[in-house]
């Protein structure tokens, strides 16, 4: 171990060397033993693993000889499609466009080459055919040495994270050859739920864009794709039971929809990368587009004593509403395998309900008085019962909790309001004090833009830094970066999301003590160039360049 | 959770958006005079013809028009690719001819200051007649024509009976790209030129070098890019690249205005040209860092004269941009030789005099090379005496019209950039901010107003490279383009512009320009990349 240098705990010390991408920065960087690092010592790991031991001893990797193998005794083998696909993907990332090395004789001194990465899944059930879940074990241990590197993980999910790390350890030397340093990594996520929300209702997002961003999510060790699939503006989800919803409620019934095959493809593509797909069908507000294909679902608004011809939120007083919801969510529970479904529940506008005489009568009958949040609770309550009967857990936006709706103990409260109620941290204190599990998006609305390096503000947030007991803090299980779609579609989504969402990714994965902005800058600059090289148009952090610029113009 | 804070930006057009975007009969930027009628004529890709009028001074063989015909045919009929081989036509299509009549040649020249871009377009049964003074005017007319063509529900192409009489309000309608903070691959520049032509912008201001990198590969001083570019082979513009940009621009009626900014913003020059920059001092000893160009050495002016001589032989435009902005005096102040020179010249401790001295020499060089100089407003602001003739680009915020007034009062021409710094991202709905600019709303004589020759959209590169350039430029730059081309009274309403611009943005997408959305909604053909 002596040769491997000091243990770098939590990576608080500088791991990265001079950034090739920051020409203006004269950044001589020193390693943990006080030695100046060479250009070849690049280590731009992102997000930073929990523990890394690194040394200056380097090995080569040959495109014609290097192999991924299943270690002896691994519970996963060549029939594990998740790993087989990952091997191909990471081989491509590592060796890029390098041509096959025809000259087999060109070799370094014996023993300076990593010939294989042995992947060992250590628990009896590798979960090769399963879906990732909130409780999936994503930990892994990686040891890079010659002639074999070894990646050990209890489940395939950890192996996927480890493969990403392994690929990030590989660098090009001055001759373009692939190198990797002798390294040990022991890693696990700080938070179990690390998500990205995309909104496919305000603008339709072509499948290709969703898949490319799942790819980028995997590069950043994200594990949840929160699919805000429908909203006021359009209903692109093609329902088998209620085809009229998209037929009449999408921007276009054929070109701007997600067919069952599309949805399946997204889920499988995500599964291959250890990413859960949580669908959100937001009700009772945010549902204008539902009304086109489902008669009587929305509340008719009134002007004076006659219907005005416009519609409000879902009509909570009709039995037909609940029959529809029962049928609809039964379908959803079979289409989306994840144990959670997001039910929305945010921003309900009461003015239409107030105008409707039938609703008023119902309010009187129920003894709700003039308190329309009670009516909202009444609706949500019944909806939650319906969803519970499909054996799904649910996530809801924080208003549902704020309005005092009775929730199951495993309900996930999604905290998003930053501008009132004492800020999101006060809300976190309230939610966790009530014993609920919470998820945070408030500081990470990436659709809001400002000039300069706003990634730094995302990076500095600590979502466990609120007034509460340790037990309360444990109830915060993660967060999501949200990219709402009012001003975003395929034309600008990817550069707006990356690398800004990468900042959030590290906050959610790495240790709480990883907070050094200048170290993060150097690593993130390289990480963004790596994403660009892998075909993701991630925008620059600041002046500088990448060796391989984005070529997809 | 997302939209409440945005609701106040809801625009009257929302009802339309929810029902799908209807096609708006419109041209962007709005022509000076346009009369549409409901009468429409079908167009068939198989029976559509561009031809030169018998009396036209320009005939086939004119590459600007020949290439424009090819280009606009594809833009008008985007789905006709390979259609020539399709033999399953049962009906004979009605022929439609676009007759182009250009009064004056030549067509092998470059668009220039004062090029006349006026045109007249009449669409009637079976034909369109396009009349212009120059080929550049014809290009503007072809662009308008292409925007008049729509597809009905069956996908069939048609054009409405229309009469347009059009000319630009300002002759200088520019767009600045910064290829120093980040290198922009050639493809990104060419694509930007395409989109500029769609918005009738006519000057590409190429801020080609700056502190971080020097990507221009000089014939005379190859070390400048060899040592000053991010990478000496992959991150440079070769002479061939530059010629390609100029030609691509020329074919679209776009001037290329090169900027070699000095004496500040020149850190990258120093790597390849020793002793060009001022050595900074700490106390009595050089600190090892460098400041602006050293204005006291003869060698500096020899170098600048040679470089600018080369630049003027490469870039044909009669304008050259000499920069002159944001000069930091601290390094000059620290240098004992500079201080001695200041004393000798009687500048006292007023370093703006030294800057003026330098700029005057550079402007003289450019004048000797037969070029009109453009400078950033700083140069104008420094000194009132001995101002050489130059065009002033106003870029600072605050009361920019006050500055415009001062400059025009001094009898100098103005290019206005202050309100159009598009690199400040902001949410997309700020396009209205770029639209609601009134460049001539200052107190001044008619003569003064004529001196405002136009304006320019700036896309500085600190946070912009090929990954995000296009969506950040378009369609926000289109708002400025209309302000610079169209009549201000006719185009004063943001609400009326919104549906037209929404429509135009979808057209840009259809043409492969990665233009971002203005608000919720959809395009028939969404962007197909990632």
Short mmCIF file of N, CA and C in Angstrom, two decimals, chain A residues 23 202-204 206 208-209 212 228 231-233 251 255-256 280 282 286 346-349 397 416 418-419 445 447 449-453 484-492 494-496 528 532 535-547 549-550 552-553, chain B residues 1-6 9 14 17-18 20 180-183 185 187-189 191 212 230-231 234-235 423-429 460-468 470-472 505 509 513-530:
data_model
loop_
_atom_site.label_atom_id
_atom_site.label_comp_id
_atom_site.label_asym_id
_atom_site.label_seq_id
_atom_site.Cartn_x
_atom_site.Cartn_y
_atom_site.Cartn_z
N UNK A 23 -7.15 27.13 -20.60
CA UNK A 23 -5.86 27.64 -21.04
C UNK A 23 -5.42 28.86 -20.24
N UNK A 202 -45.16 20.85 -22.06
CA UNK A 202 -45.05 22.24 -22.54
C UNK A 202 -44.46 22.23 -23.94
N UNK A 203 -43.46 21.39 -24.13
CA UNK A 203 -42.98 21.09 -25.48
C UNK A 203 -42.80 19.58 -25.58
N UNK A 204 -43.11 19.05 -26.72
CA UNK A 204 -42.89 17.64 -26.97
C UNK A 204 -41.39 17.41 -27.14
N UNK A 206 -38.72 14.87 -28.64
CA UNK A 206 -38.55 13.65 -29.44
C UNK A 206 -37.80 12.58 -28.63
N UNK A 208 -35.44 10.66 -29.22
CA UNK A 208 -33.99 10.74 -29.30
C UNK A 208 -33.41 11.65 -28.21
N UNK A 209 -34.10 12.73 -27.93
CA UNK A 209 -33.63 13.69 -26.93
C UNK A 209 -33.71 13.06 -25.54
N UNK A 212 -30.89 10.46 -25.26
CA UNK A 212 -29.56 11.09 -25.14
C UNK A 212 -29.36 11.61 -23.72
N UNK A 228 -42.26 14.12 -16.34
CA UNK A 228 -43.46 14.96 -16.22
C UNK A 228 -44.11 14.93 -17.61
N UNK A 231 -49.44 17.70 -18.94
CA UNK A 231 -49.73 18.95 -18.24
C UNK A 231 -50.83 19.67 -19.01
N UNK A 232 -51.07 20.93 -18.66
CA UNK A 232 -52.11 21.69 -19.35
C UNK A 232 -51.97 21.68 -20.87
N UNK A 233 -50.74 21.85 -21.33
CA UNK A 233 -50.53 22.17 -22.74
C UNK A 233 -50.73 20.99 -23.68
N UNK A 251 -50.23 17.64 -29.01
CA UNK A 251 -50.04 18.67 -30.05
C UNK A 251 -50.36 18.10 -31.42
N UNK A 255 -47.39 12.63 -34.60
CA UNK A 255 -45.98 13.02 -34.55
C UNK A 255 -45.55 13.51 -33.17
N UNK A 256 -46.50 13.87 -32.32
CA UNK A 256 -46.13 14.45 -31.03
C UNK A 256 -46.68 13.62 -29.88
N UNK A 280 -45.03 11.04 -14.00
CA UNK A 280 -45.92 11.93 -13.26
C UNK A 280 -47.16 12.22 -14.09
N UNK A 282 -49.98 14.53 -13.34
CA UNK A 282 -50.30 15.59 -12.39
C UNK A 282 -51.80 15.87 -12.45
N UNK A 286 -53.34 21.45 -13.60
CA UNK A 286 -52.42 21.12 -14.70
C UNK A 286 -52.99 20.04 -15.62
N UNK A 346 -50.06 19.86 -7.41
CA UNK A 346 -49.57 21.22 -7.16
C UNK A 346 -50.45 22.27 -7.81
N UNK A 347 -50.32 23.48 -7.34
CA UNK A 347 -50.88 24.66 -7.98
C UNK A 347 -52.32 24.50 -8.46
N UNK A 348 -53.21 24.13 -7.57
CA UNK A 348 -54.60 24.02 -7.98
C UNK A 348 -55.26 25.39 -7.85
N UNK A 349 -55.83 25.84 -8.94
CA UNK A 349 -56.48 27.15 -8.97
C UNK A 349 -57.96 26.95 -8.60
N UNK A 397 -46.29 16.59 -4.93
CA UNK A 397 -45.70 17.89 -4.67
C UNK A 397 -46.12 18.37 -3.29
N UNK A 416 -40.62 21.85 -3.49
CA UNK A 416 -40.19 22.64 -4.64
C UNK A 416 -40.30 24.15 -4.44
N UNK A 418 -39.51 27.66 -3.24
CA UNK A 418 -38.35 28.33 -2.65
C UNK A 418 -38.69 29.75 -2.19
N UNK A 419 -39.86 30.24 -2.61
CA UNK A 419 -40.11 31.67 -2.49
C UNK A 419 -41.07 32.04 -1.36
N UNK A 445 -34.05 24.40 -9.88
CA UNK A 445 -34.89 24.64 -11.05
C UNK A 445 -33.99 25.17 -12.17
N UNK A 447 -34.37 25.46 -15.25
CA UNK A 447 -34.98 26.25 -16.31
C UNK A 447 -34.81 27.74 -16.04
N UNK A 449 -32.61 30.84 -15.56
CA UNK A 449 -31.26 31.11 -16.04
C UNK A 449 -30.73 32.42 -15.47
N UNK A 450 -29.45 32.46 -15.28
CA UNK A 450 -28.81 33.74 -14.96
C UNK A 450 -27.46 33.78 -15.65
N UNK A 451 -26.87 34.98 -15.72
CA UNK A 451 -25.61 35.10 -16.42
C UNK A 451 -24.49 34.53 -15.57
N UNK A 452 -23.54 33.87 -16.20
CA UNK A 452 -22.36 33.42 -15.48
C UNK A 452 -22.48 31.99 -14.98
N UNK A 453 -21.71 31.69 -13.95
CA UNK A 453 -21.58 30.30 -13.53
C UNK A 453 -22.59 29.93 -12.45
N UNK A 484 -38.07 22.59 -16.44
CA UNK A 484 -39.44 22.80 -16.93
C UNK A 484 -39.41 23.29 -18.36
N UNK A 485 -40.50 22.99 -19.09
CA UNK A 485 -40.43 23.11 -20.54
C UNK A 485 -41.02 24.34 -21.19
N UNK A 486 -41.43 25.35 -20.41
CA UNK A 486 -42.05 26.51 -21.07
C UNK A 486 -41.16 27.09 -22.16
N UNK A 487 -39.87 27.14 -21.91
CA UNK A 487 -38.96 27.75 -22.86
C UNK A 487 -37.92 26.77 -23.38
N UNK A 488 -38.23 25.49 -23.25
CA UNK A 488 -37.23 24.47 -23.57
C UNK A 488 -37.83 23.41 -24.47
N UNK A 489 -37.16 23.12 -25.56
CA UNK A 489 -37.52 21.95 -26.34
C UNK A 489 -36.23 21.33 -26.87
N UNK A 490 -36.37 20.46 -27.86
CA UNK A 490 -35.20 19.74 -28.35
C UNK A 490 -34.08 20.69 -28.79
N UNK A 491 -34.45 21.90 -29.19
CA UNK A 491 -33.44 22.80 -29.74
C UNK A 491 -32.47 23.31 -28.68
N UNK A 492 -32.89 23.36 -27.42
CA UNK A 492 -31.99 23.94 -26.42
C UNK A 492 -31.90 23.14 -25.12
N UNK A 494 -30.56 20.08 -24.15
CA UNK A 494 -29.34 19.42 -23.68
C UNK A 494 -28.27 20.40 -23.20
N UNK A 495 -27.94 21.46 -23.97
CA UNK A 495 -26.94 22.39 -23.43
C UNK A 495 -27.44 23.15 -22.20
N UNK A 496 -28.74 23.29 -22.05
CA UNK A 496 -29.23 24.00 -20.87
C UNK A 496 -29.15 23.09 -19.63
N UNK A 528 -17.15 18.07 -18.51
CA UNK A 528 -18.01 18.57 -19.58
C UNK A 528 -17.36 18.28 -20.94
N UNK A 532 -18.96 16.15 -24.02
CA UNK A 532 -18.97 16.64 -25.41
C UNK A 532 -18.37 15.57 -26.32
N UNK A 535 -20.57 12.93 -27.29
CA UNK A 535 -21.69 13.31 -28.15
C UNK A 535 -22.79 14.11 -27.48
N UNK A 536 -22.59 14.50 -26.23
CA UNK A 536 -23.59 15.30 -25.52
C UNK A 536 -23.20 16.78 -25.64
N UNK A 537 -24.05 17.61 -26.25
CA UNK A 537 -23.69 19.04 -26.36
C UNK A 537 -23.84 19.76 -25.03
N UNK A 538 -22.91 19.51 -24.12
CA UNK A 538 -22.90 20.18 -22.82
C UNK A 538 -22.20 21.52 -22.98
N UNK A 539 -22.82 22.58 -22.47
CA UNK A 539 -22.29 23.92 -22.72
C UNK A 539 -21.07 24.21 -21.87
N UNK A 540 -20.28 25.21 -22.26
CA UNK A 540 -19.05 25.50 -21.50
C UNK A 540 -19.35 26.16 -20.17
N UNK A 541 -18.44 25.98 -19.21
CA UNK A 541 -18.55 26.66 -17.92
C UNK A 541 -18.03 28.08 -18.02
N UNK A 542 -16.98 28.23 -18.84
CA UNK A 542 -16.36 29.53 -18.99
C UNK A 542 -15.42 29.42 -20.18
N UNK A 543 -14.72 30.52 -20.47
CA UNK A 543 -13.73 30.57 -21.54
C UNK A 543 -12.79 29.37 -21.50
N UNK A 544 -12.45 28.86 -22.67
CA UNK A 544 -11.55 27.72 -22.74
C UNK A 544 -11.87 26.85 -23.94
N UNK A 545 -11.37 25.64 -23.94
CA UNK A 545 -11.65 24.77 -25.08
C UNK A 545 -11.60 23.32 -24.68
N UNK A 546 -12.15 22.48 -25.55
CA UNK A 546 -12.03 21.04 -25.42
C UNK A 546 -11.20 20.55 -26.59
N UNK A 547 -10.44 19.49 -26.34
CA UNK A 547 -9.64 18.96 -27.44
C UNK A 547 -10.51 18.54 -28.62
N UNK A 549 -14.01 19.40 -29.95
CA UNK A 549 -15.17 20.27 -29.77
C UNK A 549 -16.42 19.57 -30.27
N UNK A 550 -17.55 20.10 -29.87
CA UNK A 550 -18.81 19.53 -30.32
C UNK A 550 -18.91 19.64 -31.84
N UNK A 552 -21.59 18.41 -33.68
CA UNK A 552 -22.94 18.12 -34.17
C UNK A 552 -23.70 19.34 -34.66
N UNK A 553 -22.98 20.36 -35.12
CA UNK A 553 -23.67 21.60 -35.53
C UNK A 553 -24.45 21.36 -36.82
N UNK B 1 -45.92 23.16 -10.22
CA UNK B 1 -44.65 23.46 -9.63
C UNK B 1 -43.78 24.26 -10.54
N UNK B 2 -44.18 24.35 -11.77
CA UNK B 2 -43.22 24.98 -12.64
C UNK B 2 -43.64 26.37 -13.05
N UNK B 3 -44.88 26.51 -13.30
CA UNK B 3 -45.20 27.61 -14.19
C UNK B 3 -45.80 28.81 -13.51
N UNK B 4 -46.13 28.68 -12.24
CA UNK B 4 -46.84 29.80 -11.65
C UNK B 4 -46.08 31.10 -11.84
N UNK B 5 -44.79 31.05 -11.57
CA UNK B 5 -44.05 32.31 -11.65
C UNK B 5 -43.95 32.80 -13.08
N UNK B 6 -44.29 31.95 -14.01
CA UNK B 6 -44.18 32.38 -15.40
C UNK B 6 -45.50 32.85 -15.98
N UNK B 9 -46.20 35.96 -17.92
CA UNK B 9 -45.70 36.16 -19.27
C UNK B 9 -46.66 35.60 -20.30
N UNK B 14 -52.02 32.88 -26.47
CA UNK B 14 -52.04 31.55 -25.87
C UNK B 14 -53.16 30.68 -26.42
N UNK B 17 -52.14 29.06 -29.38
CA UNK B 17 -51.11 28.04 -29.20
C UNK B 17 -51.73 26.73 -28.78
N UNK B 18 -52.73 26.81 -27.90
CA UNK B 18 -53.31 25.59 -27.39
C UNK B 18 -53.97 24.81 -28.51
N UNK B 20 -52.92 24.62 -31.48
CA UNK B 20 -51.97 24.38 -32.57
C UNK B 20 -51.71 25.69 -33.27
N UNK B 180 -12.75 33.73 -30.05
CA UNK B 180 -11.55 33.67 -29.23
C UNK B 180 -11.81 33.06 -27.87
N UNK B 181 -12.89 33.50 -27.21
CA UNK B 181 -13.22 32.91 -25.89
C UNK B 181 -13.47 31.43 -26.04
N UNK B 182 -14.19 31.07 -27.09
CA UNK B 182 -14.29 29.67 -27.48
C UNK B 182 -14.11 29.61 -28.99
N UNK B 183 -13.44 28.58 -29.43
CA UNK B 183 -13.28 28.36 -30.86
C UNK B 183 -14.61 27.86 -31.41
N UNK B 185 -16.25 25.93 -34.51
CA UNK B 185 -15.94 25.21 -35.74
C UNK B 185 -16.56 25.91 -36.94
N UNK B 187 -18.26 24.99 -39.33
CA UNK B 187 -19.65 24.64 -39.60
C UNK B 187 -20.61 25.53 -38.81
N UNK B 188 -20.25 25.85 -37.58
CA UNK B 188 -21.11 26.69 -36.74
C UNK B 188 -21.20 28.11 -37.31
N UNK B 189 -20.10 28.59 -37.87
CA UNK B 189 -20.11 29.93 -38.46
C UNK B 189 -20.95 29.95 -39.73
N UNK B 191 -23.37 28.01 -40.61
CA UNK B 191 -24.78 27.85 -40.27
C UNK B 191 -25.36 29.18 -39.76
N UNK B 212 -8.01 35.26 -24.81
CA UNK B 212 -7.79 33.83 -24.57
C UNK B 212 -7.15 33.08 -25.74
N UNK B 230 -5.77 28.00 -29.16
CA UNK B 230 -5.93 26.94 -28.17
C UNK B 230 -5.17 25.70 -28.63
N UNK B 231 -5.21 25.44 -29.92
CA UNK B 231 -4.43 24.34 -30.49
C UNK B 231 -4.00 24.78 -31.88
N UNK B 234 -6.00 22.21 -34.66
CA UNK B 234 -7.45 21.94 -34.65
C UNK B 234 -8.28 23.16 -34.31
N UNK B 235 -7.69 24.15 -33.66
CA UNK B 235 -8.48 25.29 -33.20
C UNK B 235 -8.03 26.58 -33.87
N UNK B 423 -25.55 37.45 -25.37
CA UNK B 423 -24.88 36.42 -24.59
C UNK B 423 -25.38 36.40 -23.15
N UNK B 424 -26.04 37.49 -22.73
CA UNK B 424 -26.71 37.45 -21.44
C UNK B 424 -27.94 36.58 -21.65
N UNK B 425 -28.00 35.39 -21.04
CA UNK B 425 -28.99 34.43 -21.51
C UNK B 425 -30.43 34.83 -21.22
N UNK B 426 -30.78 34.95 -19.95
CA UNK B 426 -32.16 35.33 -19.67
C UNK B 426 -33.12 34.36 -20.29
N UNK B 427 -34.30 34.26 -19.72
CA UNK B 427 -35.29 33.38 -20.33
C UNK B 427 -35.70 33.91 -21.70
N UNK B 428 -36.25 33.03 -22.48
CA UNK B 428 -36.49 33.37 -23.87
C UNK B 428 -37.45 34.53 -24.04
N UNK B 429 -38.37 34.69 -23.08
CA UNK B 429 -39.37 35.72 -23.31
C UNK B 429 -38.77 37.12 -23.32
N UNK B 460 -21.13 37.36 -27.30
CA UNK B 460 -19.80 37.16 -26.73
C UNK B 460 -19.63 35.74 -26.27
N UNK B 461 -18.38 35.28 -26.24
CA UNK B 461 -18.17 33.84 -26.13
C UNK B 461 -17.77 33.27 -24.78
N UNK B 462 -17.79 34.06 -23.71
CA UNK B 462 -17.34 33.50 -22.42
C UNK B 462 -18.07 32.21 -22.09
N UNK B 463 -19.38 32.18 -22.32
CA UNK B 463 -20.18 31.03 -21.93
C UNK B 463 -20.82 30.34 -23.13
N UNK B 464 -20.27 30.59 -24.30
CA UNK B 464 -20.92 30.12 -25.51
C UNK B 464 -19.91 29.41 -26.41
N UNK B 465 -20.24 28.22 -26.84
CA UNK B 465 -19.48 27.57 -27.90
C UNK B 465 -20.45 26.83 -28.81
N UNK B 466 -19.91 25.91 -29.61
CA UNK B 466 -20.78 25.25 -30.59
C UNK B 466 -21.94 24.51 -29.94
N UNK B 467 -21.80 24.14 -28.65
CA UNK B 467 -22.87 23.36 -28.03
C UNK B 467 -24.14 24.17 -27.81
N UNK B 468 -24.01 25.47 -27.58
CA UNK B 468 -25.20 26.25 -27.22
C UNK B 468 -25.38 27.54 -28.02
N UNK B 470 -26.33 28.28 -31.25
CA UNK B 470 -27.52 28.49 -32.08
C UNK B 470 -28.78 28.80 -31.28
N UNK B 471 -29.14 27.94 -30.31
CA UNK B 471 -30.37 28.26 -29.59
C UNK B 471 -30.28 29.56 -28.79
N UNK B 472 -29.08 29.97 -28.44
CA UNK B 472 -28.97 31.23 -27.71
C UNK B 472 -29.11 32.42 -28.66
N UNK B 505 -39.91 31.07 -36.20
CA UNK B 505 -39.01 30.17 -35.48
C UNK B 505 -39.21 28.72 -35.96
N UNK B 509 -36.48 26.18 -37.73
CA UNK B 509 -36.25 24.77 -37.36
C UNK B 509 -36.34 23.89 -38.60
N UNK B 513 -32.09 25.21 -38.59
CA UNK B 513 -31.48 26.11 -37.61
C UNK B 513 -32.02 25.78 -36.24
N UNK B 514 -31.11 25.56 -35.31
CA UNK B 514 -31.49 25.14 -33.96
C UNK B 514 -31.97 26.35 -33.17
N UNK B 515 -33.21 26.77 -33.46
CA UNK B 515 -33.77 27.96 -32.81
C UNK B 515 -34.65 27.53 -31.65
N UNK B 516 -34.50 28.19 -30.50
CA UNK B 516 -35.24 27.76 -29.32
C UNK B 516 -36.67 28.31 -29.33
N UNK B 517 -37.53 27.73 -28.50
CA UNK B 517 -38.94 28.17 -28.51
C UNK B 517 -39.12 29.51 -27.79
N UNK B 518 -40.15 30.24 -28.19
CA UNK B 518 -40.50 31.49 -27.51
C UNK B 518 -41.34 31.21 -26.27
N UNK B 519 -42.18 30.20 -26.37
CA UNK B 519 -43.04 29.84 -25.27
C UNK B 519 -43.59 28.45 -25.55
N UNK B 520 -44.52 27.98 -24.70
CA UNK B 520 -45.08 26.65 -24.92
C UNK B 520 -45.70 26.55 -26.31
N UNK B 521 -45.75 25.35 -26.82
CA UNK B 521 -46.32 25.15 -28.14
C UNK B 521 -45.53 24.10 -28.89
N UNK B 522 -45.78 24.00 -30.16
CA UNK B 522 -45.04 23.01 -30.94
C UNK B 522 -44.87 23.47 -32.37
N UNK B 523 -43.95 22.82 -33.06
CA UNK B 523 -43.77 23.03 -34.48
C UNK B 523 -44.12 21.73 -35.17
N UNK B 524 -44.59 21.85 -36.39
CA UNK B 524 -44.91 20.65 -37.14
C UNK B 524 -43.66 19.79 -37.28
N UNK B 525 -42.56 20.42 -37.59
CA UNK B 525 -41.29 19.70 -37.68
C UNK B 525 -40.39 20.16 -36.53
N UNK B 526 -40.26 19.30 -35.54
CA UNK B 526 -39.43 19.68 -34.39
C UNK B 526 -37.96 19.53 -34.75
N UNK B 527 -37.11 20.09 -33.91
CA UNK B 527 -35.67 19.94 -34.11
C UNK B 527 -35.30 18.47 -33.99
N UNK B 528 -34.49 18.01 -34.93
CA UNK B 528 -34.23 16.58 -34.99
C UNK B 528 -32.90 16.15 -34.36
N UNK B 529 -32.12 17.10 -33.90
CA UNK B 529 -30.87 16.72 -33.25
C UNK B 529 -31.07 16.54 -31.75
N UNK B 530 -29.97 16.59 -31.02
CA UNK B 530 -30.13 16.56 -29.56
C UNK B 530 -29.48 17.80 -28.96
#
